[in-house]
Amino acid sequence: MSRGREDLVSLADVEAARERIADVVHRTPLDTSRTFAEMSGAASVGLKLENVQRTGSFKIRGAYNKMAQLSTAERDAGVIASSAGNHAQGVALAGDLLDVETTIVVPEVTPAAKIEATRSYGAEVVVQGDIYERSYEYAIERADETGATFVHPFDDEAIVAGQGTIGLELLEQYPDLDTVLVAIGGGGLVAGIGTVLDAAERGIRVIGVQPDGASHAKPSLEAGEIRELADVDTVAEGIADTRMLETTFEIAREVVDDVVSVGDREIAAAVTLLAERAKTIAESAGAAPLAAALSDEIDLEGETVAVVISGGNVNLTEHAELTRTGLHELERYAEARLALADWPTAVGDVVETVESQGAELDVLERARYTAVDHPNRTPVTLGLAGSGPAHLDGVLEALEALEGVSVVDRSLEIE
């Protein structure tokens, strides 16, 4: 027999969690954005910036709430957890603060920045499994062998209650809230926030967001039973789970109004816009709710909307790749191949022309291809960003007009 939300996590549980973690977590800002309101059709859009939380994501809320309630024997036995990165850092920091030894099992896709950050809190990090599910299975086996306490990343009442403290802050920071968009991986975050907003009895919509390549929540909620994906394929490794589990599923079916999915390129565009317009760094999972807000999947017309930016743990090189992909998606990036008659002297003319046209030069380097129609010229790869297709075309036309410069081909698509 399934249990209802109140039997699992109540508003009182979340309020108790807030008191328990008050001296550990940040009350993160809610930054309103006129730009995103205009782009989405909403009356107001507020970004709940959990990317500036301790450890760079919301996960410390649930991890500390759970570990602070462990018995002396459980603390002495140590803790083990599995994670794609953010839960790992939350557990590691909680362990450091509570003097509990922690071991974290992460999948091979976990960004190096998350692994190193986890180790910096004193945790032992074990890389095991190609996807999160394999890491999870290994961590469970190791917990059984060693007697360590397994701290689940989402399917735990104390974890859900900790994440729900974001909902309490949203009600206080955004009193006119109509809709909140929350990423779903295993469902702990949306279950916690949804519990609080449902208890408020104000008709606030809770909409979950998943990447197309890891979209299990909507089929599960529609079927009334947990559906598991055979595999996942998405750049948003932080929410690349194959399923919800009992605790999060039972809560979500009562407090989540809808679930939508977005593509990886839409997520990359949201990462780009957050960096450019909101001056904030988000990882792919953290940007997914904004991607949904800017899509045609949800009607936000005239509403007050909160978008939970759940994390910002991303390698700089990965962020650069995401923003380049995002600019492509926004049709603000051009890749072209040039043939220069006088290398490297002509490079100065190319750079000066790009700058004079108000564009941003991203890549300019010698290439290995052969310019068939220009065999005596040096082949060059060019990447530049601008305000849109017309602007980029104008830049390429200006380059074509330079003496000794030929534009061999151009494209607005990633090959």
Short mmCIF file of C-alpha atoms in Angstrom, two decimals:
data_model
loop_
_atom_site.label_atom_id
_atom_site.label_comp_id
_atom_site.label_asym_id
_atom_site.label_seq_id
_atom_site.Cartn_x
_atom_site.Cartn_y
_atom_site.Cartn_z
CA MET A 1 0.00 0.00 0.00
CA SER A 2 1.45 3.35 -1.01
CA ARG A 3 1.80 6.18 1.47
CA GLY A 4 0.64 9.75 0.88
CA ARG A 5 2.79 12.85 1.06
CA GLU A 6 1.84 13.68 4.67
CA ASP A 7 2.88 10.17 5.76
CA LEU A 8 6.32 10.71 4.22
CA VAL A 9 7.25 14.38 4.55
CA SER A 10 5.11 17.10 6.14
CA LEU A 11 5.42 20.86 6.33
CA ALA A 12 6.46 20.42 9.97
CA ASP A 13 9.34 18.18 8.82
CA VAL A 14 10.55 20.89 6.45
CA GLU A 15 10.27 23.59 9.11
CA ALA A 16 12.27 21.43 11.52
CA ALA A 17 14.87 20.90 8.80
CA ARG A 18 15.22 24.65 8.34
CA GLU A 19 16.02 25.10 12.03
CA ARG A 20 18.48 22.20 11.90
CA ILE A 21 20.44 23.53 8.91
CA ALA A 22 20.08 27.27 9.58
CA ASP A 23 23.69 27.81 10.65
CA VAL A 24 25.07 25.77 7.75
CA VAL A 25 23.30 26.79 4.53
CA HIS A 26 22.89 30.13 2.83
CA ARG A 27 19.51 31.74 2.32
CA THR A 28 20.10 32.10 -1.41
CA PRO A 29 18.98 35.18 -3.32
CA LEU A 30 15.98 35.41 -5.62
CA ASP A 31 17.02 37.61 -8.53
CA THR A 32 14.21 38.95 -10.71
CA SER A 33 14.89 39.29 -14.43
CA ARG A 34 12.98 41.64 -16.71
CA THR A 35 14.70 40.07 -19.71
CA PHE A 36 13.48 36.56 -18.95
CA ALA A 37 10.02 37.85 -18.09
CA GLU A 38 9.79 39.45 -21.54
CA MET A 39 11.15 36.36 -23.28
CA SER A 40 8.72 34.01 -21.50
CA GLY A 41 5.64 36.23 -21.47
CA ALA A 42 5.51 36.14 -17.68
CA ALA A 43 4.74 39.19 -15.57
CA SER A 44 7.82 38.48 -13.45
CA VAL A 45 10.55 35.83 -13.43
CA GLY A 46 12.65 35.26 -10.33
CA LEU A 47 15.79 33.13 -10.39
CA LYS A 48 16.28 31.21 -7.15
CA LEU A 49 20.07 31.04 -7.21
CA GLU A 50 21.03 27.79 -5.53
CA ASN A 51 24.16 27.85 -7.70
CA VAL A 52 25.60 30.25 -5.13
CA GLN A 53 24.73 27.91 -2.25
CA ARG A 54 27.56 26.31 -0.26
CA THR A 55 29.12 23.55 -2.41
CA GLY A 56 27.57 25.20 -5.46
CA SER A 57 24.16 23.51 -5.29
CA PHE A 58 21.09 22.89 -3.14
CA LYS A 59 22.28 19.44 -2.09
CA ILE A 60 23.89 20.54 1.18
CA ARG A 61 20.39 21.26 2.53
CA GLY A 62 19.22 17.66 2.40
CA ALA A 63 22.60 16.08 3.12
CA TYR A 64 23.17 18.02 6.32
CA ASN A 65 19.59 17.54 7.50
CA LYS A 66 19.97 13.79 7.07
CA MET A 67 23.43 13.42 8.58
CA ALA A 68 22.74 15.69 11.55
CA GLN A 69 20.12 13.14 12.66
CA LEU A 70 22.38 10.08 12.52
CA SER A 71 22.97 8.21 15.75
CA THR A 72 26.40 8.10 17.37
CA ALA A 73 26.85 4.52 16.13
CA GLU A 74 25.93 5.50 12.59
CA ARG A 75 28.36 8.41 12.63
CA ASP A 76 31.13 6.20 13.95
CA ALA A 77 30.51 3.69 11.14
CA GLY A 78 30.94 6.41 8.53
CA VAL A 79 28.79 7.38 5.58
CA ILE A 80 28.79 6.30 1.94
CA ALA A 81 26.86 7.95 -0.87
CA SER A 82 26.52 7.76 -4.63
CA SER A 83 26.25 10.89 -6.71
CA ALA A 84 26.80 12.53 -10.09
CA GLY A 85 28.63 15.27 -8.22
CA ASN A 86 26.45 17.71 -6.29
CA HIS A 87 25.12 15.31 -3.65
CA ALA A 88 28.71 14.17 -3.27
CA GLN A 89 29.84 17.63 -2.25
CA GLY A 90 26.87 18.10 0.06
CA VAL A 91 27.57 14.84 1.88
CA ALA A 92 31.31 15.54 1.99
CA LEU A 93 30.83 19.01 3.49
CA ALA A 94 28.24 17.72 5.97
CA GLY A 95 30.69 15.01 6.97
CA ASP A 96 33.42 17.55 7.47
CA LEU A 97 31.18 19.75 9.63
CA LEU A 98 29.83 16.83 11.66
CA ASP A 99 33.15 14.93 11.89
CA VAL A 100 31.85 11.92 9.98
CA GLU A 101 34.06 9.98 7.55
CA THR A 102 32.53 9.96 4.07
CA THR A 103 33.05 7.87 0.95
CA ILE A 104 31.46 9.01 -2.32
CA VAL A 105 30.96 6.82 -5.39
CA VAL A 106 30.62 8.82 -8.63
CA PRO A 107 30.04 7.74 -12.25
CA GLU A 108 32.67 8.20 -14.93
CA VAL A 109 30.78 11.16 -16.46
CA THR A 110 31.18 13.28 -13.31
CA PRO A 111 33.03 16.53 -14.12
CA ALA A 112 36.55 16.75 -12.69
CA ALA A 113 35.66 19.99 -10.88
CA LYS A 114 33.00 18.18 -8.85
CA ILE A 115 35.36 15.32 -7.98
CA GLU A 116 38.13 17.63 -6.84
CA ALA A 117 35.72 19.77 -4.83
CA THR A 118 34.39 16.65 -3.10
CA ARG A 119 37.90 15.53 -2.18
CA SER A 120 38.66 19.00 -0.86
CA TYR A 121 36.06 18.44 1.88
CA GLY A 122 37.95 15.35 3.03
CA ALA A 123 35.86 12.63 1.38
CA GLU A 124 37.23 9.52 -0.29
CA VAL A 125 36.04 9.52 -3.91
CA VAL A 126 35.57 6.26 -5.83
CA VAL A 127 34.88 6.48 -9.57
CA GLN A 128 32.75 3.47 -10.50
CA GLY A 129 30.18 2.93 -13.27
CA ASP A 130 29.40 4.48 -16.64
CA ILE A 131 26.14 6.02 -15.41
CA TYR A 132 24.75 6.94 -12.01
CA GLU A 133 22.76 3.71 -11.59
CA ARG A 134 25.95 1.63 -11.68
CA SER A 135 27.53 3.91 -9.08
CA TYR A 136 24.46 3.56 -6.89
CA GLU A 137 24.55 -0.24 -7.07
CA TYR A 138 28.24 -0.31 -6.15
CA ALA A 139 27.71 2.07 -3.21
CA ILE A 140 24.91 -0.10 -1.81
CA GLU A 141 27.12 -3.19 -2.03
CA ARG A 142 29.98 -1.39 -0.29
CA ALA A 143 27.67 -0.13 2.46
CA ASP A 144 26.51 -3.70 3.11
CA GLU A 145 30.11 -4.90 3.25
CA THR A 146 31.48 -2.16 5.51
CA GLY A 147 28.51 -1.31 7.70
CA ALA A 148 28.63 2.34 6.62
CA THR A 149 25.39 4.32 6.52
CA PHE A 150 24.18 4.88 2.97
CA VAL A 151 22.89 8.43 2.41
CA HIS A 152 20.59 8.35 -0.59
CA PRO A 153 20.70 11.38 -2.91
CA PHE A 154 16.92 11.71 -3.08
CA ASP A 155 14.82 8.78 -1.86
CA ASP A 156 14.91 9.67 1.82
CA GLU A 157 12.44 11.68 3.90
CA ALA A 158 15.17 13.71 5.62
CA ILE A 159 16.78 14.54 2.28
CA VAL A 160 13.44 15.65 0.83
CA ALA A 161 12.67 17.76 3.90
CA GLY A 162 16.03 19.51 3.62
CA GLN A 163 15.50 20.34 -0.03
CA GLY A 164 12.03 21.59 0.83
CA THR A 165 13.53 24.50 2.76
CA ILE A 166 13.91 26.20 -0.63
CA GLY A 167 10.12 26.25 -0.81
CA LEU A 168 9.89 28.08 2.51
CA GLU A 169 12.31 30.72 1.22
CA LEU A 170 10.38 31.08 -2.04
CA LEU A 171 7.15 31.86 -0.18
CA GLU A 172 8.92 34.55 1.83
CA GLN A 173 10.94 36.05 -1.02
CA TYR A 174 8.24 35.88 -3.73
CA PRO A 175 4.84 36.25 -2.03
CA ASP A 176 2.90 36.62 -5.30
CA LEU A 177 4.29 33.37 -6.74
CA ASP A 178 2.07 31.60 -9.28
CA THR A 179 4.35 28.92 -10.77
CA VAL A 180 7.68 27.37 -9.89
CA LEU A 181 9.87 25.42 -12.32
CA VAL A 182 12.12 22.76 -10.80
CA ALA A 183 14.50 20.26 -12.39
CA ILE A 184 13.80 16.57 -11.74
CA GLY A 185 16.50 13.94 -11.52
CA GLY A 186 15.44 11.49 -8.86
CA GLY A 187 12.78 13.90 -7.62
CA GLY A 188 14.03 14.95 -4.17
CA LEU A 189 14.11 18.65 -4.95
CA VAL A 190 10.70 18.86 -6.60
CA ALA A 191 9.17 16.67 -3.87
CA GLY A 192 10.52 18.91 -1.13
CA ILE A 193 9.55 22.21 -2.73
CA GLY A 194 6.21 20.79 -3.81
CA THR A 195 5.43 19.66 -0.27
CA VAL A 196 5.81 23.22 1.03
CA LEU A 197 3.90 24.92 -1.78
CA ASP A 198 1.08 22.39 -1.65
CA ALA A 199 0.73 22.94 2.11
CA ALA A 200 0.47 26.69 1.50
CA GLU A 201 -2.86 26.02 -0.28
CA ARG A 202 -2.43 28.97 -2.64
CA GLY A 203 -2.81 27.11 -5.93
CA ILE A 204 0.86 27.56 -6.86
CA ARG A 205 1.75 25.38 -9.84
CA VAL A 206 4.76 23.10 -9.47
CA ILE A 207 6.18 22.09 -12.83
CA GLY A 208 9.03 19.62 -13.10
CA VAL A 209 11.59 19.83 -15.88
CA GLN A 210 13.67 17.02 -17.35
CA PRO A 211 16.00 16.70 -20.35
CA ASP A 212 14.64 14.78 -23.33
CA GLY A 213 17.33 12.15 -22.85
CA ALA A 214 16.33 11.38 -19.25
CA SER A 215 12.57 11.95 -19.25
CA HIS A 216 11.09 9.36 -16.91
CA ALA A 217 8.94 11.43 -14.55
CA LYS A 218 6.02 12.30 -16.83
CA PRO A 219 5.46 8.70 -18.04
CA SER A 220 5.63 7.53 -14.42
CA LEU A 221 3.15 10.08 -13.12
CA GLU A 222 0.77 9.47 -16.03
CA ALA A 223 0.93 5.71 -15.53
CA GLY A 224 0.57 5.92 -11.75
CA GLU A 225 3.64 3.75 -11.28
CA ILE A 226 7.39 4.20 -11.49
CA ARG A 227 8.76 3.78 -15.00
CA GLU A 228 12.49 3.22 -15.42
CA LEU A 229 14.56 4.19 -18.44
CA ALA A 230 16.98 1.63 -19.86
CA ASP A 231 19.57 4.37 -20.38
CA VAL A 232 19.99 8.13 -20.35
CA ASP A 233 21.61 10.50 -22.84
CA THR A 234 21.92 14.15 -21.88
CA VAL A 235 24.48 16.86 -21.18
CA ALA A 236 22.67 17.50 -17.88
CA GLU A 237 24.49 14.83 -15.90
CA GLY A 238 23.18 16.24 -12.62
CA ILE A 239 19.63 15.10 -13.47
CA ALA A 240 20.53 12.07 -15.58
CA ASP A 241 18.64 9.60 -13.39
CA THR A 242 16.74 6.68 -14.87
CA ARG A 243 13.81 6.81 -12.45
CA MET A 244 12.24 8.16 -9.30
CA LEU A 245 11.93 5.86 -6.29
CA GLU A 246 9.07 5.26 -3.86
CA THR A 247 9.49 8.26 -1.57
CA THR A 248 9.89 10.87 -4.27
CA PHE A 249 7.34 9.27 -6.58
CA GLU A 250 4.61 9.09 -3.93
CA ILE A 251 5.15 12.73 -3.00
CA ALA A 252 5.48 13.95 -6.58
CA ARG A 253 2.22 12.37 -7.68
CA GLU A 254 0.43 14.58 -5.12
CA VAL A 255 2.35 17.85 -5.42
CA VAL A 256 3.63 18.09 -9.00
CA ASP A 257 1.17 19.60 -11.48
CA ASP A 258 3.02 18.80 -14.68
CA VAL A 259 6.37 17.73 -16.10
CA VAL A 260 7.90 19.00 -19.33
CA SER A 261 11.09 18.06 -21.12
CA VAL A 262 13.64 20.17 -22.99
CA GLY A 263 16.44 19.37 -25.41
CA ASP A 264 20.15 19.59 -24.69
CA ARG A 265 20.56 22.48 -27.10
CA GLU A 266 17.76 24.40 -25.39
CA ILE A 267 19.53 23.78 -22.08
CA ALA A 268 22.79 25.05 -23.56
CA ALA A 269 21.02 28.20 -24.73
CA ALA A 270 19.70 28.73 -21.19
CA VAL A 271 23.22 28.32 -19.77
CA THR A 272 24.38 30.95 -22.25
CA LEU A 273 21.59 33.40 -21.43
CA LEU A 274 22.15 33.01 -17.70
CA ALA A 275 25.81 33.90 -18.15
CA GLU A 276 25.09 36.79 -20.49
CA ARG A 277 21.93 38.34 -19.04
CA ALA A 278 21.92 37.27 -15.38
CA LYS A 279 25.71 37.21 -14.98
CA THR A 280 25.48 33.84 -13.26
CA ILE A 281 27.15 30.50 -13.96
CA ALA A 282 24.84 27.49 -14.07
CA GLU A 283 25.48 23.86 -14.85
CA SER A 284 23.24 22.13 -17.38
CA ALA A 285 20.89 20.65 -14.79
CA GLY A 286 20.55 24.02 -13.11
CA ALA A 287 19.65 25.77 -16.35
CA ALA A 288 17.03 23.23 -17.48
CA PRO A 289 14.09 25.01 -15.74
CA LEU A 290 14.95 28.28 -17.48
CA ALA A 291 15.07 26.43 -20.80
CA ALA A 292 11.53 25.24 -20.10
CA ALA A 293 10.38 28.74 -19.16
CA LEU A 294 11.66 30.08 -22.48
CA SER A 295 10.18 27.23 -24.52
CA ASP A 296 6.67 26.83 -25.89
CA GLU A 297 5.94 23.97 -23.49
CA ILE A 298 4.40 26.07 -20.71
CA ASP A 299 1.96 28.99 -20.73
CA LEU A 300 3.36 31.55 -18.27
CA GLU A 301 1.52 34.55 -19.63
CA GLY A 302 1.09 37.22 -16.96
CA GLU A 303 2.31 34.99 -14.13
CA THR A 304 4.85 35.44 -11.37
CA VAL A 305 7.31 32.62 -11.97
CA ALA A 306 10.18 31.24 -9.92
CA VAL A 307 12.91 29.32 -11.73
CA VAL A 308 15.12 27.24 -9.45
CA ILE A 309 18.73 27.38 -10.68
CA SER A 310 19.74 24.31 -8.72
CA GLY A 311 23.51 24.25 -9.25
CA GLY A 312 26.55 25.88 -10.77
CA ASN A 313 29.23 23.19 -10.59
CA VAL A 314 30.63 23.08 -14.10
CA ASN A 315 34.15 22.88 -15.53
CA LEU A 316 35.23 26.07 -17.27
CA THR A 317 35.94 24.17 -20.49
CA GLU A 318 32.53 22.51 -20.33
CA HIS A 319 30.87 25.86 -19.70
CA ALA A 320 32.67 27.33 -22.72
CA GLU A 321 31.44 24.45 -24.87
CA LEU A 322 27.90 24.83 -23.56
CA THR A 323 27.83 28.56 -24.26
CA ARG A 324 29.17 28.00 -27.77
CA THR A 325 26.43 25.43 -28.38
CA GLY A 326 23.94 27.84 -26.85
CA LEU A 327 24.99 30.63 -29.18
CA HIS A 328 24.53 28.22 -32.10
CA GLU A 329 21.04 27.41 -30.84
CA LEU A 330 20.28 31.13 -30.59
CA GLU A 331 21.66 31.60 -34.13
CA ARG A 332 24.30 33.94 -32.80
CA TYR A 333 27.40 31.95 -33.68
CA ALA A 334 29.01 31.37 -37.06
CA GLU A 335 31.66 28.90 -38.06
CA ALA A 336 33.40 29.50 -41.36
CA ARG A 337 36.47 28.42 -43.25
CA LEU A 338 38.64 31.06 -44.83
CA ALA A 339 41.58 30.98 -47.25
CA LEU A 340 44.21 33.66 -46.63
CA ALA A 341 46.71 34.74 -49.27
CA ASP A 342 49.21 36.12 -46.78
CA TRP A 343 49.45 34.26 -43.48
CA PRO A 344 49.99 35.54 -40.81
CA THR A 345 49.90 39.16 -42.02
CA ALA A 346 46.26 38.89 -43.09
CA VAL A 347 45.26 37.77 -39.60
CA GLY A 348 45.48 41.35 -38.38
CA ASP A 349 43.06 42.48 -41.09
CA VAL A 350 40.62 39.71 -40.16
CA VAL A 351 40.72 40.56 -36.45
CA GLU A 352 40.34 44.29 -37.09
CA THR A 353 37.40 43.72 -39.42
CA VAL A 354 35.58 41.44 -36.98
CA GLU A 355 36.01 43.98 -34.19
CA SER A 356 34.94 46.89 -36.37
CA GLN A 357 31.74 45.00 -37.21
CA GLY A 358 30.88 44.66 -33.52
CA ALA A 359 31.30 40.88 -33.43
CA GLU A 360 33.32 38.74 -31.03
CA LEU A 361 36.14 36.55 -32.32
CA ASP A 362 36.11 33.11 -30.69
CA VAL A 363 38.36 30.97 -32.90
CA LEU A 364 40.95 31.90 -35.52
CA GLU A 365 43.46 29.21 -36.31
CA ARG A 366 45.19 27.44 -39.15
CA ALA A 367 43.27 24.42 -40.36
CA ARG A 368 44.19 21.12 -42.01
CA TYR A 369 41.64 21.13 -44.79
CA THR A 370 42.58 21.98 -48.37
CA ALA A 371 40.95 24.96 -50.01
CA VAL A 372 40.46 23.37 -53.43
CA ASP A 373 39.71 26.63 -55.24
CA HIS A 374 42.56 28.40 -53.44
CA PRO A 375 45.45 25.88 -53.33
CA ASN A 376 48.11 28.52 -52.67
CA ARG A 377 46.33 30.13 -49.74
CA THR A 378 46.45 29.19 -46.06
CA PRO A 379 43.26 27.50 -44.80
CA VAL A 380 41.88 29.06 -41.60
CA THR A 381 39.00 28.12 -39.28
CA LEU A 382 36.96 31.04 -37.95
CA GLY A 383 34.43 31.11 -35.13
CA LEU A 384 32.63 34.29 -34.17
CA ALA A 385 29.66 35.43 -32.13
CA GLY A 386 27.22 38.18 -32.98
CA SER A 387 23.71 39.43 -32.39
CA GLY A 388 22.04 37.20 -34.98
CA PRO A 389 22.20 35.68 -38.48
CA ALA A 390 22.01 39.02 -40.31
CA HIS A 391 24.83 40.46 -38.22
CA LEU A 392 27.02 37.39 -38.74
CA ASP A 393 26.37 37.39 -42.48
CA GLY A 394 27.40 41.03 -42.59
CA VAL A 395 30.68 40.21 -40.83
CA LEU A 396 31.46 37.41 -43.27
CA GLU A 397 30.66 39.67 -46.20
CA ALA A 398 33.05 42.29 -44.81
CA LEU A 399 35.75 39.62 -44.54
CA GLU A 400 35.07 38.48 -48.11
CA ALA A 401 35.66 42.03 -49.26
CA LEU A 402 39.19 42.08 -47.84
CA GLU A 403 42.01 41.68 -50.28
CA GLY A 404 43.56 38.23 -50.05
CA VAL A 405 40.72 36.76 -47.97
CA SER A 406 38.20 34.25 -49.31
CA VAL A 407 35.30 32.74 -47.37
CA VAL A 408 35.37 29.12 -48.49
CA ASP A 409 32.20 28.09 -46.66
CA ARG A 410 30.03 29.18 -43.76
CA SER A 411 27.50 27.56 -41.46
CA LEU A 412 25.31 28.33 -38.46
CA GLU A 413 25.06 24.66 -37.57
CA ILE A 414 27.38 22.49 -35.51
CA GLU A 415 28.78 19.68 -37.63
#
